[in-house]
PDB file of C-alpha atoms in Angstrom:
ATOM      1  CA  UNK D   1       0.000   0.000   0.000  1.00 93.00           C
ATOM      2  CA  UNK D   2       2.004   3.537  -1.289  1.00 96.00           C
ATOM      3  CA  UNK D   3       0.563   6.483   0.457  1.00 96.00           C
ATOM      4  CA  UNK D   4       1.647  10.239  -0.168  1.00 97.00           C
ATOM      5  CA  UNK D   5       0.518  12.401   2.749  1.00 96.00           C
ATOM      6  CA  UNK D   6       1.221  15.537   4.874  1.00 97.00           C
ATOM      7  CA  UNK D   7       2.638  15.773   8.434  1.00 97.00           C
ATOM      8  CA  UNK D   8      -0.964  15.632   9.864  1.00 96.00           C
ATOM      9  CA  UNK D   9      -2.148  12.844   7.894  1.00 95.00           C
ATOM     10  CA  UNK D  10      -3.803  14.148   4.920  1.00 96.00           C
ATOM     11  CA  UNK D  11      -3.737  12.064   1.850  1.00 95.00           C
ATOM     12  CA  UNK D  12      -6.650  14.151   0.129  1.00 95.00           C
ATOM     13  CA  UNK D  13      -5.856  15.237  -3.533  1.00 95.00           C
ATOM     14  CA  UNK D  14      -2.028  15.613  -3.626  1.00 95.00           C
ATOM     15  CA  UNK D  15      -1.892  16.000  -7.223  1.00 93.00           C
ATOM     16  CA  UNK D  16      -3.962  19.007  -8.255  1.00 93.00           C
ATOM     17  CA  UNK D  17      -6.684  21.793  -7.368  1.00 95.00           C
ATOM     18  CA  UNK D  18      -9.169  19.780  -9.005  1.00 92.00           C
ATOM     19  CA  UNK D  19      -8.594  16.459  -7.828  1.00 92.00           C
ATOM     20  CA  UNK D  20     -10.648  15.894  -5.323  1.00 93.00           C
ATOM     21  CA  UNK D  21     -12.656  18.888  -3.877  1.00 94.00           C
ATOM     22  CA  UNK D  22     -14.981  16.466  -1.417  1.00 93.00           C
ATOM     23  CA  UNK D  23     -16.554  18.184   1.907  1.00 94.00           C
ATOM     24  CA  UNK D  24     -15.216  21.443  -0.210  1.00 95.00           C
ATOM     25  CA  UNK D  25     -11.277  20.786   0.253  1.00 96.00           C
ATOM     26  CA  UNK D  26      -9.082  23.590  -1.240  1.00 95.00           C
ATOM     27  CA  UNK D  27      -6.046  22.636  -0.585  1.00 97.00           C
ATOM     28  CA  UNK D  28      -5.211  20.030  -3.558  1.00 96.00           C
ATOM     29  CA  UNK D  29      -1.713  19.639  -5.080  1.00 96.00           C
ATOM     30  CA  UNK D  30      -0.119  20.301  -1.755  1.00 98.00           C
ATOM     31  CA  UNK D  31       2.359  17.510  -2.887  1.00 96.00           C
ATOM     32  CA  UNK D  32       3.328  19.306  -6.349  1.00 96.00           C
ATOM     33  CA  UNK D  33       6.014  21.689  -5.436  1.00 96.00           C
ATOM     34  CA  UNK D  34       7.950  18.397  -3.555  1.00 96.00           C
ATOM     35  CA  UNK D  35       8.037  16.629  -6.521  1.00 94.00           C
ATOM     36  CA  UNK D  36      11.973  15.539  -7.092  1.00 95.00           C
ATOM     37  CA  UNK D  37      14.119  13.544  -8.811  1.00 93.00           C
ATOM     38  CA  UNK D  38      14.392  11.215  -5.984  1.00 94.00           C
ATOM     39  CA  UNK D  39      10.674  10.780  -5.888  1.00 94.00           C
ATOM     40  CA  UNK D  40      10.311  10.023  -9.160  1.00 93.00           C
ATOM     41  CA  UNK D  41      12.639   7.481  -8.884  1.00 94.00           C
ATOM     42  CA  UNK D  42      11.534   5.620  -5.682  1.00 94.00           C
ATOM     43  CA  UNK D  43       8.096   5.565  -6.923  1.00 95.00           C
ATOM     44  CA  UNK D  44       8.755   4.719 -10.405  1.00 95.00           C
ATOM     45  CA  UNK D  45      10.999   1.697  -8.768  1.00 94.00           C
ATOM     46  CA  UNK D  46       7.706   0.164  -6.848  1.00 95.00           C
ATOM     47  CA  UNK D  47       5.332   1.037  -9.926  1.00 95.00           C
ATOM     48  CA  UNK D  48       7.929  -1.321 -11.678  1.00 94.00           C
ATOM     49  CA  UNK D  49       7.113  -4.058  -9.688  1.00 95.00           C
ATOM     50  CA  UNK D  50       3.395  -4.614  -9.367  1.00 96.00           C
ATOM     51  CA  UNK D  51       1.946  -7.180 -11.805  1.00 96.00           C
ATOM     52  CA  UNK D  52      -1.559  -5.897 -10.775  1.00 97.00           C
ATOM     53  CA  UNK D  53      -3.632  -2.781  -8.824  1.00 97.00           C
ATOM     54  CA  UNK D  54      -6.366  -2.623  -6.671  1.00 97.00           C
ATOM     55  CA  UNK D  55      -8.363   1.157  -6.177  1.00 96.00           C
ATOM     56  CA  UNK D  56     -10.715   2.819  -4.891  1.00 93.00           C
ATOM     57  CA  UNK D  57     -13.993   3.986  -7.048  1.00 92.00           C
ATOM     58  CA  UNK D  58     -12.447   7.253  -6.477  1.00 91.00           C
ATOM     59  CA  UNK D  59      -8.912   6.658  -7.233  1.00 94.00           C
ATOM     60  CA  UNK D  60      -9.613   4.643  -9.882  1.00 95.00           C
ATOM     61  CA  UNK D  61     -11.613   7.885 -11.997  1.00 93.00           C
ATOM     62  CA  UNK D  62      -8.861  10.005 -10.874  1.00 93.00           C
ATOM     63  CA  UNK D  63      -6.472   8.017 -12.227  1.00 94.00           C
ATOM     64  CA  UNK D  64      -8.520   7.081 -15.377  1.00 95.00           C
ATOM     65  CA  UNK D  65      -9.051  10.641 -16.328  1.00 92.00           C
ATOM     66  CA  UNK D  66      -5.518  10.993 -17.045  1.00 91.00           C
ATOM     67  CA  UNK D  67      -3.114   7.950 -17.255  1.00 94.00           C
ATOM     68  CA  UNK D  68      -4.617   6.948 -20.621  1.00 93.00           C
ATOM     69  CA  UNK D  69      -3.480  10.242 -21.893  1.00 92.00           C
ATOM     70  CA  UNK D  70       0.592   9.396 -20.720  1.00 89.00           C
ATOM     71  CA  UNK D  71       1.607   6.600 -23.972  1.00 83.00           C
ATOM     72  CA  UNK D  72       5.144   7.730 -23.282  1.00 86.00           C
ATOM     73  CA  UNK D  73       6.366   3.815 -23.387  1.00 82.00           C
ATOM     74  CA  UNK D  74      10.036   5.101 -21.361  1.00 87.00           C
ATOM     75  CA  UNK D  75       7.165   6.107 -18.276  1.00 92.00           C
ATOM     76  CA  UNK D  76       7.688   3.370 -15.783  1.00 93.00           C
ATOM     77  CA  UNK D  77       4.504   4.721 -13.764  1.00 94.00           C
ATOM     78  CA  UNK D  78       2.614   4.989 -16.880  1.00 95.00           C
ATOM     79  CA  UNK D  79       3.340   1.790 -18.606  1.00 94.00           C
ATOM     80  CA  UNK D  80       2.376   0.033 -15.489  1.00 96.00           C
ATOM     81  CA  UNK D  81      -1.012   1.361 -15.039  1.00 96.00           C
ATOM     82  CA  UNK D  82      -2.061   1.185 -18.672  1.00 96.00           C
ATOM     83  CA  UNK D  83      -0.929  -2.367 -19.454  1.00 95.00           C
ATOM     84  CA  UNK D  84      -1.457  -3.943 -15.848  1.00 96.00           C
ATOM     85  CA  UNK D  85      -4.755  -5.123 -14.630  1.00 97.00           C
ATOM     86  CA  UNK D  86      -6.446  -2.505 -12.392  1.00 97.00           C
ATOM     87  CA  UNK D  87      -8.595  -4.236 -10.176  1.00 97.00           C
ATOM     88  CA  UNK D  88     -12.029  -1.470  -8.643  1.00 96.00           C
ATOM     89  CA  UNK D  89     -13.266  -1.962  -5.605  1.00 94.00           C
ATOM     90  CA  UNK D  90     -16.985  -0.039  -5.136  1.00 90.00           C
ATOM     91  CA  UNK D  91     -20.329  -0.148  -3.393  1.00 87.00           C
ATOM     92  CA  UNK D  92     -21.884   0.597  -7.368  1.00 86.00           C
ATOM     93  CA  UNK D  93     -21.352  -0.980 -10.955  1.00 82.00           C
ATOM     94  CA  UNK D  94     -19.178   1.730 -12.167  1.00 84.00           C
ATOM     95  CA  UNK D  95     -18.953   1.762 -15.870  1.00 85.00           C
ATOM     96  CA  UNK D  96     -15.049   0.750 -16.158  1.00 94.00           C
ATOM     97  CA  UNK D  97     -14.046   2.461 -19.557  1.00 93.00           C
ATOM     98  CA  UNK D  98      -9.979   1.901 -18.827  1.00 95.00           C
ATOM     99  CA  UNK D  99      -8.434  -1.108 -20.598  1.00 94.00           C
ATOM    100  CA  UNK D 100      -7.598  -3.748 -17.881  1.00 96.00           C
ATOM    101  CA  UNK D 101      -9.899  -2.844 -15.400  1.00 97.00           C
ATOM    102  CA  UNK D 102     -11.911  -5.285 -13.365  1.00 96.00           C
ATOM    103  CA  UNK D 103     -14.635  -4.724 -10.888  1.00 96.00           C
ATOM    104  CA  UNK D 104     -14.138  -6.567  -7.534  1.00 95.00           C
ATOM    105  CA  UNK D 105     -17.584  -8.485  -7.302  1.00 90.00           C
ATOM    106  CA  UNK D 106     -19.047  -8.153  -4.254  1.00 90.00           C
ATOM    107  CA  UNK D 107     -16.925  -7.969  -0.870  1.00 93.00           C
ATOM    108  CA  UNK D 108     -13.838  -6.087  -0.844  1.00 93.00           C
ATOM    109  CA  UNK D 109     -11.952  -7.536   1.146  1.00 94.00           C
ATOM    110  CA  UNK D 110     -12.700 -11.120   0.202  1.00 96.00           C
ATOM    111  CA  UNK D 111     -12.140 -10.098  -2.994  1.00 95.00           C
ATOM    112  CA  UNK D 112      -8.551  -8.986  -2.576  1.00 96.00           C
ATOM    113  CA  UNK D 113      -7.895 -12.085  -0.325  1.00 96.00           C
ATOM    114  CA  UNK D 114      -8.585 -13.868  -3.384  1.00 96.00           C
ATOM    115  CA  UNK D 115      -6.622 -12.068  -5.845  1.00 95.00           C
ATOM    116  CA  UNK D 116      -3.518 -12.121  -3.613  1.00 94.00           C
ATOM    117  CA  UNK D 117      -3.590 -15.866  -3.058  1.00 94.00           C
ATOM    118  CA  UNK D 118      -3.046 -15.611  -7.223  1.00 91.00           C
ATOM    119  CA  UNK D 119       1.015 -16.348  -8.609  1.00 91.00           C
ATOM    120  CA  UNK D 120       2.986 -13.131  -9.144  1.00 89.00           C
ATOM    121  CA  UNK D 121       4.742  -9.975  -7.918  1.00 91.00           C
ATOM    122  CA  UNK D 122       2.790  -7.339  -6.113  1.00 95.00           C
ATOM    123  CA  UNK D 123      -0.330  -6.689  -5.810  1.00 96.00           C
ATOM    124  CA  UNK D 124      -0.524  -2.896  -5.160  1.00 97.00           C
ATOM    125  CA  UNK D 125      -2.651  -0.220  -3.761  1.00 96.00           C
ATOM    126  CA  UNK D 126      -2.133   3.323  -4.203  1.00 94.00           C
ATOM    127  CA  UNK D 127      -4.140   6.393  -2.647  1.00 89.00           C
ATOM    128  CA  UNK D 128      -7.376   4.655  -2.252  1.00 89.00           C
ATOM    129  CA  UNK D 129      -8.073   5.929   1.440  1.00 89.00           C
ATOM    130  CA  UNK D 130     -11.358   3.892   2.120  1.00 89.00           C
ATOM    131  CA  UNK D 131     -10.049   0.733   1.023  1.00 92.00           C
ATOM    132  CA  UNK D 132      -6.529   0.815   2.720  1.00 91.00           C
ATOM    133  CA  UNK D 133      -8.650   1.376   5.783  1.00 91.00           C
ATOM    134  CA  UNK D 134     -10.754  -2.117   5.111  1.00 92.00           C
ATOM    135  CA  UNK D 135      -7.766  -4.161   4.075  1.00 94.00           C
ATOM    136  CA  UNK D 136      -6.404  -2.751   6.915  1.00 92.00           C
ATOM    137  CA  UNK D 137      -9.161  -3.674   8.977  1.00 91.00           C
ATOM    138  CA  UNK D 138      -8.629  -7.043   7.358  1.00 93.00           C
ATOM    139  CA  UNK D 139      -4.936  -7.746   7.990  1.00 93.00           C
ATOM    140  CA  UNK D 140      -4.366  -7.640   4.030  1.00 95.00           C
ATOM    141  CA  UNK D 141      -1.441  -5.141   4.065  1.00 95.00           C
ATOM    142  CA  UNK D 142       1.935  -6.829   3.836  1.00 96.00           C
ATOM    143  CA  UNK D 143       3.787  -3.357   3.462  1.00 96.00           C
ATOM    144  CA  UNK D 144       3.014   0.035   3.786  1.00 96.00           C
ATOM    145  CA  UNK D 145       5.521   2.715   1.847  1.00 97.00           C
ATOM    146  CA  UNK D 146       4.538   6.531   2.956  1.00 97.00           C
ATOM    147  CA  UNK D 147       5.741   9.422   1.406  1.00 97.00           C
ATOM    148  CA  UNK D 148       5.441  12.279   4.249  1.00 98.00           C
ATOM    149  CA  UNK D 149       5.543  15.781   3.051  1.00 98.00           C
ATOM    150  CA  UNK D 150       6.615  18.653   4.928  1.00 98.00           C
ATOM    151  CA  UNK D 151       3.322  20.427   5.067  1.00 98.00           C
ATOM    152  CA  UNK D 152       0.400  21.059   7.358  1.00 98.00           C
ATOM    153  CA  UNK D 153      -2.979  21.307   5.697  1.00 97.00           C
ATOM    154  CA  UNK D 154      -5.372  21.252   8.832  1.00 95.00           C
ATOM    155  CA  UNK D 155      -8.057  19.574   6.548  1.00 95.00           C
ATOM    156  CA  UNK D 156      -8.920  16.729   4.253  1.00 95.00           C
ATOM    157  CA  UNK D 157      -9.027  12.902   4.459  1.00 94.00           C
ATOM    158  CA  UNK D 158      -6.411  11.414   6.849  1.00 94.00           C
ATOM    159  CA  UNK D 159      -4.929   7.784   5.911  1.00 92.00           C
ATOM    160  CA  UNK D 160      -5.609   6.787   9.813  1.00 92.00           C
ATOM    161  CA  UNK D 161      -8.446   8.244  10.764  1.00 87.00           C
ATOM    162  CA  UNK D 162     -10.654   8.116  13.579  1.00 86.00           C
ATOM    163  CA  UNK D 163     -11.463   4.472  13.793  1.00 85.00           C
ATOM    164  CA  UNK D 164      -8.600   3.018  12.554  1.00 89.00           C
ATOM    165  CA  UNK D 165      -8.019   0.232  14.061  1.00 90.00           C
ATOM    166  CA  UNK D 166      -4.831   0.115  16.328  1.00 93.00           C
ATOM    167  CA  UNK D 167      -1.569  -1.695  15.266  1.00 93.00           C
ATOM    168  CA  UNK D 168       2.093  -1.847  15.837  1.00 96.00           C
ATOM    169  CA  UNK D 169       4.287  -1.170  12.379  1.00 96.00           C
ATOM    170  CA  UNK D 170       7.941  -2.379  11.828  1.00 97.00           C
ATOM    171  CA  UNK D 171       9.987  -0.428   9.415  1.00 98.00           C
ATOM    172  CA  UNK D 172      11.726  -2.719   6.851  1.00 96.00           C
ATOM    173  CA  UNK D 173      14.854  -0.274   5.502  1.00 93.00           C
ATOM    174  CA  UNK D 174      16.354   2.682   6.723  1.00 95.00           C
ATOM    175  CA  UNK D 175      13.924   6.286   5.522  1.00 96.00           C
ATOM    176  CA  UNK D 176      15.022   8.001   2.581  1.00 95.00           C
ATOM    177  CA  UNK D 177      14.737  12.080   2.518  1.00 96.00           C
ATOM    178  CA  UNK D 178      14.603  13.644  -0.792  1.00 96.00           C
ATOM    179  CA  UNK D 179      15.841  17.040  -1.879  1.00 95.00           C
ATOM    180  CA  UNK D 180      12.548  18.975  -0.804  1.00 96.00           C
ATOM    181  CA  UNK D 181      12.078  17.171   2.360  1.00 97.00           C
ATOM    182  CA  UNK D 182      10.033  14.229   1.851  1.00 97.00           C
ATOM    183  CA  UNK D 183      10.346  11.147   4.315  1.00 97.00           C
ATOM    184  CA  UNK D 184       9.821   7.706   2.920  1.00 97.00           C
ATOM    185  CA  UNK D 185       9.413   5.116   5.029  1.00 97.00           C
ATOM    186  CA  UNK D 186       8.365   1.412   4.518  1.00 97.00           C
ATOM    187  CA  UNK D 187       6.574  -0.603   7.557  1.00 97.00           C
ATOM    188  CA  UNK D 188       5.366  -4.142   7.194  1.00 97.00           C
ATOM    189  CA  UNK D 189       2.361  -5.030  10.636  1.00 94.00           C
ATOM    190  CA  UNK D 190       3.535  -5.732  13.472  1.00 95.00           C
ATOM    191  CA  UNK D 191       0.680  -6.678  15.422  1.00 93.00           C
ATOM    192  CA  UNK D 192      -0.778  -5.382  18.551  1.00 93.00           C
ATOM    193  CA  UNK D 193       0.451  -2.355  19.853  1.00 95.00           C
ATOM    194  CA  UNK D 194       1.854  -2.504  23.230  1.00 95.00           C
ATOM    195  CA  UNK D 195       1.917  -0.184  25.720  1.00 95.00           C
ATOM    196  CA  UNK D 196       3.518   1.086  29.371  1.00 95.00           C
ATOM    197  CA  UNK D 197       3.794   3.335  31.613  1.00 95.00           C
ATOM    198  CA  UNK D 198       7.122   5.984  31.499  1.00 91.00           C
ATOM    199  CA  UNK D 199       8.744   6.132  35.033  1.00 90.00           C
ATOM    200  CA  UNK D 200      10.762   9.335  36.717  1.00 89.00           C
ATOM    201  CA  UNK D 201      13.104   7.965  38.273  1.00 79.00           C
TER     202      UNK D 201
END
């Protein structure tokens, strides 16, 4: 699961004004002025290996509104998402115009239980807020890879939100920064949280 999101959590519409403007948020493409070299390489390395996506209804027309457009065949981010199955997980029967793109028949989460129990490389999720939270929920996260930007919005849909439910993460390499700041960081679940009491001594 690749998240970008701010110092308080925000994951809402990193790309552009437009984006997503649900519950009226103003804020979008908070992430653009970030946007590095080193980025663009870390990302573009985990884009290159997925052999399938799973996304939220509202990811997925994000994303479908203007991948399709990118044919440059030397885009590793592009390439992937308009040759790879894509994989929609929603409560309606969305009409799924973008090549390779498969509606998750009824429940979500059993639905991506079966799809990773299929041969092959990753199985990714990108943005998709709702659904991280219900495979989540599910124990059907293997990894998580955040990109933390140094930026405070105040507003907007938070990747662990109230309700999330609580759980211990293990980071699996050592953060990366990138020129503007960014902090990426890969966990994998660690179970239960623990907890204790600090003592003055």
């Amino acid at each position: 699961m690749t998240s970008f999101l701010t110092l308080d959590g925000v994951t809402q519409a990193p790309g552009g004004p437009a984006e997503d403007t649900t519950d009226d948020f103003r804020c979008g493409g908070w992430l653009v002025p970030f946007h590095d070299e080193v980025m663009g390489e870390v990302v573009s390395r985990w884009f290159g290996a997925a052999d399938a996506f799973v996304l939220g209804r509202r990811t997925y027309d994000i994303f479908a509104a203007s991948w399709p457009r990118s044919t440059d065949p030397d885009d590793p981010i592009a390439a992937a998402l308009n040759t790879l199955p894509k994989y929609v997980a929603s409560r309606t029967r969305p009409r799924l115009a973008w090549s390779g793109s498969t509606l998750i028949e009824g429940d979500a989460a059993e639905g991506v239980a079966a799809l990773k129990r299929l041969p092959g490389r990753e199985l990714q999720v990108h943005g998709s807020t709702a659904l991280a939270q219900t495979l989540l929920r599910h124990g059907l996260v293997d990894e998580l890879r955040l990109l933390t930007f140094p930026v405070v919005l105040g507003s907007g849909r938070r990747l662990f939100a109230d309700g999330t439910v609580p759980a211990a993460l293990r980071l699996t390499a050592p953060p990366a920064v990138t020129g503007t700041g960014a902090v990426i960081t890969t966990y994998e679940p660690a179970g239960q949280p623990s907890y204790g009491t600090m003592e003055v001594d």
